[in-house]
């Protein structure tokens, strides 16, 4: 299921943010949401999420017994906490009751070739935030959208291009299919980075990335990002509205 989150994203305080969404004054449950990925090898309604901060969130109870996300799916679960305990690593483990979720569009890095370059597009897109955690690069962005056709976003690597540094150069590509004059909307997408580790010398534990993209005004820009393998990074969490206008 390919979905994208858009609408106004409201910043929280941490990757596990307890929010005041009690239904009434007598509801003393602790509510929260988080950004992470599903770690279970087999789909199950009682799945586990590893947050970008390194906390584990186990869905012990759920309002959605039919929802069984695939392993590796990036997700923002909304829940109330049943119990929690500190782990020796310094992170925390939470047992929770799932009351809602939003799936984040989750994709692999693609190889850019003459055969797919046109389909990947090169339309403007504004990167408004980004972070790397648990070997995923997550990009928050704005684009113009009138609909109804879904736009196409990808992170690609073009082996035919050469650069005068030791960095890995990637391209954040956007195909708007001609839909470039609508109002600005928000998007969120995660890319798996583990393929970048292939063929590296033994002992390598980080890479310097450069992400190239084109702004909404058509200017070429590049962002330097440090990729530390397997690291968990503290980052603001997001409360988002879910809808599906990208693929």
mmCIF file of C-alpha atoms in Angstrom:
data_model
loop_
_atom_site.group_PDB
_atom_site.id
_atom_site.type_symbol
_atom_site.label_atom_id
_atom_site.label_comp_id
_atom_site.label_asym_id
_atom_site.label_seq_id
_atom_site.Cartn_x
_atom_site.Cartn_y
_atom_site.Cartn_z
ATOM 1 C CA UNK A 1 0.000 0.000 0.000
ATOM 2 C CA UNK A 2 1.646 3.227 -1.140
ATOM 3 C CA UNK A 3 0.428 6.222 0.786
ATOM 4 C CA UNK A 4 1.697 9.691 1.484
ATOM 5 C CA UNK A 5 1.052 12.017 4.339
ATOM 6 C CA UNK A 6 0.043 15.545 3.581
ATOM 7 C CA UNK A 7 -1.689 18.479 5.183
ATOM 8 C CA UNK A 8 -0.239 20.639 7.923
ATOM 9 C CA UNK A 9 2.358 18.744 9.937
ATOM 10 C CA UNK A 10 2.405 19.807 13.566
ATOM 11 C CA UNK A 11 5.743 19.518 15.343
ATOM 12 C CA UNK A 12 5.870 17.733 18.683
ATOM 13 C CA UNK A 13 8.585 17.526 21.320
ATOM 14 C CA UNK A 14 10.176 14.109 20.768
ATOM 15 C CA UNK A 15 9.901 10.990 18.683
ATOM 16 C CA UNK A 16 7.568 9.612 21.262
ATOM 17 C CA UNK A 17 5.357 12.565 22.047
ATOM 18 C CA UNK A 18 2.585 12.338 24.577
ATOM 19 C CA UNK A 19 -0.247 14.535 23.359
ATOM 20 C CA UNK A 20 -3.370 15.853 24.994
ATOM 21 C CA UNK A 21 -6.024 14.045 23.023
ATOM 22 C CA UNK A 22 -8.130 12.782 25.916
ATOM 23 C CA UNK A 23 -11.761 12.337 24.970
ATOM 24 C CA UNK A 24 -13.076 13.868 28.195
ATOM 25 C CA UNK A 25 -11.865 15.117 31.539
ATOM 26 C CA UNK A 26 -12.260 11.645 33.087
ATOM 27 C CA UNK A 27 -9.985 9.986 30.523
ATOM 28 C CA UNK A 28 -6.577 9.712 32.191
ATOM 29 C CA UNK A 29 -4.937 7.532 29.556
ATOM 30 C CA UNK A 30 -1.565 8.661 28.166
ATOM 31 C CA UNK A 31 -1.819 9.196 24.448
ATOM 32 C CA UNK A 32 1.046 9.349 21.995
ATOM 33 C CA UNK A 33 2.293 8.950 18.447
ATOM 34 C CA UNK A 34 5.694 8.167 16.982
ATOM 35 C CA UNK A 35 7.654 7.900 13.737
ATOM 36 C CA UNK A 36 9.292 4.552 13.003
ATOM 37 C CA UNK A 37 9.206 1.320 11.030
ATOM 38 C CA UNK A 38 7.621 -2.105 11.478
ATOM 39 C CA UNK A 39 10.164 -4.724 12.589
ATOM 40 C CA UNK A 40 8.061 -7.933 12.485
ATOM 41 C CA UNK A 41 9.055 -10.500 9.887
ATOM 42 C CA UNK A 42 5.464 -11.734 9.477
ATOM 43 C CA UNK A 43 2.381 -9.505 9.169
ATOM 44 C CA UNK A 44 0.353 -9.487 12.378
ATOM 45 C CA UNK A 45 -2.076 -7.112 14.053
ATOM 46 C CA UNK A 46 0.159 -7.138 17.163
ATOM 47 C CA UNK A 47 3.208 -5.728 15.406
ATOM 48 C CA UNK A 48 6.198 -3.829 16.787
ATOM 49 C CA UNK A 49 7.528 -0.448 15.698
ATOM 50 C CA UNK A 50 11.123 0.702 16.198
ATOM 51 C CA UNK A 51 10.964 4.479 16.511
ATOM 52 C CA UNK A 52 13.525 6.804 14.980
ATOM 53 C CA UNK A 53 14.653 7.557 18.525
ATOM 54 C CA UNK A 54 15.354 3.849 19.157
ATOM 55 C CA UNK A 55 12.350 3.080 21.367
ATOM 56 C CA UNK A 56 10.267 -0.051 20.750
ATOM 57 C CA UNK A 57 6.499 0.249 20.569
ATOM 58 C CA UNK A 58 4.598 -3.031 20.706
ATOM 59 C CA UNK A 59 0.959 -3.069 19.646
ATOM 60 C CA UNK A 60 -0.485 -5.230 22.416
ATOM 61 C CA UNK A 61 -4.086 -4.182 21.755
ATOM 62 C CA UNK A 62 -5.658 -2.646 18.671
ATOM 63 C CA UNK A 63 -8.855 -1.165 17.319
ATOM 64 C CA UNK A 64 -7.848 -2.489 13.874
ATOM 65 C CA UNK A 65 -7.364 -6.261 14.008
ATOM 66 C CA UNK A 66 -7.306 -6.422 10.205
ATOM 67 C CA UNK A 67 -4.376 -4.047 9.860
ATOM 68 C CA UNK A 68 -1.171 -6.048 9.375
ATOM 69 C CA UNK A 69 1.626 -3.882 7.917
ATOM 70 C CA UNK A 70 4.596 -5.401 6.143
ATOM 71 C CA UNK A 71 8.069 -5.560 7.640
ATOM 72 C CA UNK A 72 9.982 -2.342 6.998
ATOM 73 C CA UNK A 73 6.876 -0.234 6.435
ATOM 74 C CA UNK A 74 7.425 3.273 7.742
ATOM 75 C CA UNK A 75 4.517 4.292 9.922
ATOM 76 C CA UNK A 76 3.200 6.885 12.358
ATOM 77 C CA UNK A 77 1.075 4.982 14.895
ATOM 78 C CA UNK A 78 -1.304 6.777 17.259
ATOM 79 C CA UNK A 79 -1.967 5.016 20.549
ATOM 80 C CA UNK A 80 -2.439 5.167 24.266
ATOM 81 C CA UNK A 81 0.193 3.626 26.533
ATOM 82 C CA UNK A 82 -0.599 0.515 28.556
ATOM 83 C CA UNK A 83 2.841 0.133 30.157
ATOM 84 C CA UNK A 84 6.452 1.163 29.679
ATOM 85 C CA UNK A 85 9.888 0.269 30.968
ATOM 86 C CA UNK A 86 13.463 1.443 30.513
ATOM 87 C CA UNK A 87 15.906 -0.710 28.541
ATOM 88 C CA UNK A 88 19.586 -1.180 29.338
ATOM 89 C CA UNK A 89 20.424 0.659 26.113
ATOM 90 C CA UNK A 90 18.845 3.819 27.484
ATOM 91 C CA UNK A 91 15.823 3.575 25.223
ATOM 92 C CA UNK A 92 12.334 2.609 26.357
ATOM 93 C CA UNK A 93 9.864 -0.171 25.553
ATOM 94 C CA UNK A 94 6.163 0.628 25.326
ATOM 95 C CA UNK A 95 3.143 -1.663 25.305
ATOM 96 C CA UNK A 96 0.316 0.262 23.646
ATOM 97 C CA UNK A 97 -3.245 0.171 22.340
ATOM 98 C CA UNK A 98 -3.401 1.251 18.682
ATOM 99 C CA UNK A 99 -6.155 3.760 17.875
ATOM 100 C CA UNK A 100 -4.965 4.934 14.454
ATOM 101 C CA UNK A 101 -2.021 5.132 12.092
ATOM 102 C CA UNK A 102 -0.643 6.743 8.943
ATOM 103 C CA UNK A 103 1.668 4.906 6.589
ATOM 104 C CA UNK A 104 4.627 6.816 5.189
ATOM 105 C CA UNK A 105 5.510 6.219 1.552
ATOM 106 C CA UNK A 106 8.538 3.898 1.811
ATOM 107 C CA UNK A 107 10.805 3.213 -1.168
ATOM 108 C CA UNK A 108 14.163 1.806 -2.236
ATOM 109 C CA UNK A 109 16.841 3.879 -3.961
ATOM 110 C CA UNK A 110 16.490 3.492 -7.731
ATOM 111 C CA UNK A 111 19.203 3.439 -10.372
ATOM 112 C CA UNK A 112 18.807 6.319 -12.825
ATOM 113 C CA UNK A 113 19.295 5.204 -16.413
ATOM 114 C CA UNK A 114 18.533 6.521 -19.875
ATOM 115 C CA UNK A 115 15.531 4.222 -19.850
ATOM 116 C CA UNK A 116 13.834 5.659 -16.753
ATOM 117 C CA UNK A 117 15.218 9.213 -16.557
ATOM 118 C CA UNK A 118 12.184 10.794 -18.213
ATOM 119 C CA UNK A 119 9.693 8.839 -16.100
ATOM 120 C CA UNK A 120 11.456 9.871 -12.877
ATOM 121 C CA UNK A 121 10.881 13.492 -13.874
ATOM 122 C CA UNK A 122 12.744 16.608 -12.863
ATOM 123 C CA UNK A 123 9.969 18.868 -11.606
ATOM 124 C CA UNK A 124 10.453 21.307 -8.757
ATOM 125 C CA UNK A 125 10.019 20.167 -5.174
ATOM 126 C CA UNK A 126 10.912 21.962 -1.931
ATOM 127 C CA UNK A 127 12.741 19.951 0.741
ATOM 128 C CA UNK A 128 11.631 21.492 4.039
ATOM 129 C CA UNK A 129 13.220 18.984 6.437
ATOM 130 C CA UNK A 130 15.124 15.699 6.415
ATOM 131 C CA UNK A 131 16.679 13.215 8.816
ATOM 132 C CA UNK A 132 18.327 9.801 8.838
ATOM 133 C CA UNK A 133 17.506 7.161 11.452
ATOM 134 C CA UNK A 134 17.663 3.363 11.433
ATOM 135 C CA UNK A 135 19.070 3.384 7.870
ATOM 136 C CA UNK A 136 16.140 5.365 6.444
ATOM 137 C CA UNK A 137 16.369 8.849 4.958
ATOM 138 C CA UNK A 138 13.080 10.643 5.582
ATOM 139 C CA UNK A 139 12.319 13.769 3.583
ATOM 140 C CA UNK A 140 9.573 16.265 4.329
ATOM 141 C CA UNK A 141 8.750 18.412 1.322
ATOM 142 C CA UNK A 142 6.280 20.702 -0.416
ATOM 143 C CA UNK A 143 5.013 20.426 -3.972
ATOM 144 C CA UNK A 144 2.238 21.931 -6.068
ATOM 145 C CA UNK A 145 -0.824 19.753 -6.535
ATOM 146 C CA UNK A 146 -4.190 20.103 -8.259
ATOM 147 C CA UNK A 147 -4.875 16.400 -8.795
ATOM 148 C CA UNK A 148 -6.323 13.976 -9.399
ATOM 149 C CA UNK A 149 -3.302 12.096 -10.834
ATOM 150 C CA UNK A 150 -0.723 10.959 -8.296
ATOM 151 C CA UNK A 151 2.722 12.515 -8.498
ATOM 152 C CA UNK A 152 5.867 10.360 -8.548
ATOM 153 C CA UNK A 153 8.800 10.862 -6.129
ATOM 154 C CA UNK A 154 12.028 8.889 -5.949
ATOM 155 C CA UNK A 155 15.581 8.961 -4.667
ATOM 156 C CA UNK A 156 17.954 7.843 -7.376
ATOM 157 C CA UNK A 157 21.643 7.299 -8.065
ATOM 158 C CA UNK A 158 23.155 7.944 -11.496
ATOM 159 C CA UNK A 159 26.326 5.904 -11.923
ATOM 160 C CA UNK A 160 27.056 7.618 -15.236
ATOM 161 C CA UNK A 161 27.826 10.922 -13.489
ATOM 162 C CA UNK A 162 31.192 11.586 -11.870
ATOM 163 C CA UNK A 163 32.034 13.985 -9.035
ATOM 164 C CA UNK A 164 35.345 15.270 -7.701
ATOM 165 C CA UNK A 165 34.810 14.147 -4.111
ATOM 166 C CA UNK A 166 34.378 10.944 -2.135
ATOM 167 C CA UNK A 167 30.706 11.551 -1.408
ATOM 168 C CA UNK A 168 27.689 9.557 -2.590
ATOM 169 C CA UNK A 169 25.571 11.756 -4.838
ATOM 170 C CA UNK A 170 21.833 11.079 -4.963
ATOM 171 C CA UNK A 171 18.961 12.797 -6.768
ATOM 172 C CA UNK A 172 15.557 13.502 -5.238
ATOM 173 C CA UNK A 173 13.343 13.342 -8.314
ATOM 174 C CA UNK A 174 9.735 14.429 -8.826
ATOM 175 C CA UNK A 175 7.422 13.818 -11.758
ATOM 176 C CA UNK A 176 4.350 16.065 -11.483
ATOM 177 C CA UNK A 177 2.941 14.848 -14.802
ATOM 178 C CA UNK A 178 2.309 18.462 -15.801
ATOM 179 C CA UNK A 179 0.547 19.342 -12.530
ATOM 180 C CA UNK A 180 2.883 22.151 -11.448
ATOM 181 C CA UNK A 181 0.655 25.176 -10.832
ATOM 182 C CA UNK A 182 -1.622 24.122 -7.966
ATOM 183 C CA UNK A 183 -1.449 25.144 -4.319
ATOM 184 C CA UNK A 184 1.431 23.988 -2.164
ATOM 185 C CA UNK A 185 0.832 20.814 -0.180
ATOM 186 C CA UNK A 186 3.012 18.775 2.161
ATOM 187 C CA UNK A 187 4.518 15.346 1.674
ATOM 188 C CA UNK A 188 6.604 12.837 3.611
ATOM 189 C CA UNK A 189 8.611 9.953 2.176
ATOM 190 C CA UNK A 190 11.243 7.530 3.507
ATOM 191 C CA UNK A 191 13.995 5.830 1.517
ATOM 192 C CA UNK A 192 15.911 2.719 2.532
ATOM 193 C CA UNK A 193 19.653 3.425 2.492
ATOM 194 C CA UNK A 194 21.136 0.009 3.238
ATOM 195 C CA UNK A 195 21.905 -0.678 -0.440
ATOM 196 C CA UNK A 196 24.545 2.071 -0.224
ATOM 197 C CA UNK A 197 26.603 -0.143 2.108
ATOM 198 C CA UNK A 198 27.205 -2.763 -0.575
ATOM 199 C CA UNK A 199 30.828 -3.116 -1.651
ATOM 200 C CA UNK A 200 32.250 -0.765 0.975
ATOM 201 C CA UNK A 201 35.584 -1.555 2.691
ATOM 202 C CA UNK A 202 35.278 -3.522 5.911
ATOM 203 C CA UNK A 203 34.929 -1.278 8.926
ATOM 204 C CA UNK A 204 33.182 1.554 7.087
ATOM 205 C CA UNK A 205 30.432 2.873 9.343
ATOM 206 C CA UNK A 206 29.353 6.123 7.702
ATOM 207 C CA UNK A 207 28.964 7.880 4.366
ATOM 208 C CA UNK A 208 28.770 11.494 3.267
ATOM 209 C CA UNK A 209 25.725 11.961 1.064
ATOM 210 C CA UNK A 210 24.803 14.790 -1.279
ATOM 211 C CA UNK A 211 21.126 14.976 -2.242
ATOM 212 C CA UNK A 212 20.476 16.991 -5.400
ATOM 213 C CA UNK A 213 17.034 18.364 -6.208
ATOM 214 C CA UNK A 214 15.296 21.157 -8.066
ATOM 215 C CA UNK A 215 13.390 23.846 -6.153
ATOM 216 C CA UNK A 216 9.842 24.939 -6.947
ATOM 217 C CA UNK A 217 11.419 27.902 -8.772
ATOM 218 C CA UNK A 218 13.509 25.550 -10.898
ATOM 219 C CA UNK A 219 16.880 26.152 -9.230
ATOM 220 C CA UNK A 220 19.320 23.282 -8.726
ATOM 221 C CA UNK A 221 20.317 22.758 -5.092
ATOM 222 C CA UNK A 222 22.308 20.164 -3.137
ATOM 223 C CA UNK A 223 22.121 19.171 0.532
ATOM 224 C CA UNK A 224 24.988 17.514 2.398
ATOM 225 C CA UNK A 225 23.811 14.801 4.796
ATOM 226 C CA UNK A 226 25.844 12.517 7.075
ATOM 227 C CA UNK A 227 24.721 8.872 7.026
ATOM 228 C CA UNK A 228 25.877 6.999 10.143
ATOM 229 C CA UNK A 229 24.984 3.346 9.729
ATOM 230 C CA UNK A 230 22.243 2.124 12.067
ATOM 231 C CA UNK A 231 22.168 5.317 14.128
ATOM 232 C CA UNK A 232 19.051 6.554 15.895
ATOM 233 C CA UNK A 233 18.611 10.288 15.754
ATOM 234 C CA UNK A 234 16.474 12.500 17.945
ATOM 235 C CA UNK A 235 14.069 14.418 15.773
ATOM 236 C CA UNK A 236 10.806 16.248 16.106
ATOM 237 C CA UNK A 237 7.779 14.009 15.681
ATOM 238 C CA UNK A 238 4.882 14.875 13.461
ATOM 239 C CA UNK A 239 1.136 14.698 13.802
ATOM 240 C CA UNK A 240 -0.165 14.408 10.269
ATOM 241 C CA UNK A 241 -3.249 13.915 8.148
ATOM 242 C CA UNK A 242 -3.207 10.907 5.839
ATOM 243 C CA UNK A 243 -4.062 10.960 2.161
ATOM 244 C CA UNK A 244 -2.876 9.511 -1.077
ATOM 245 C CA UNK A 245 -1.751 11.751 -3.907
ATOM 246 C CA UNK A 246 1.762 10.386 -4.453
ATOM 247 C CA UNK A 247 3.144 7.025 -5.475
#
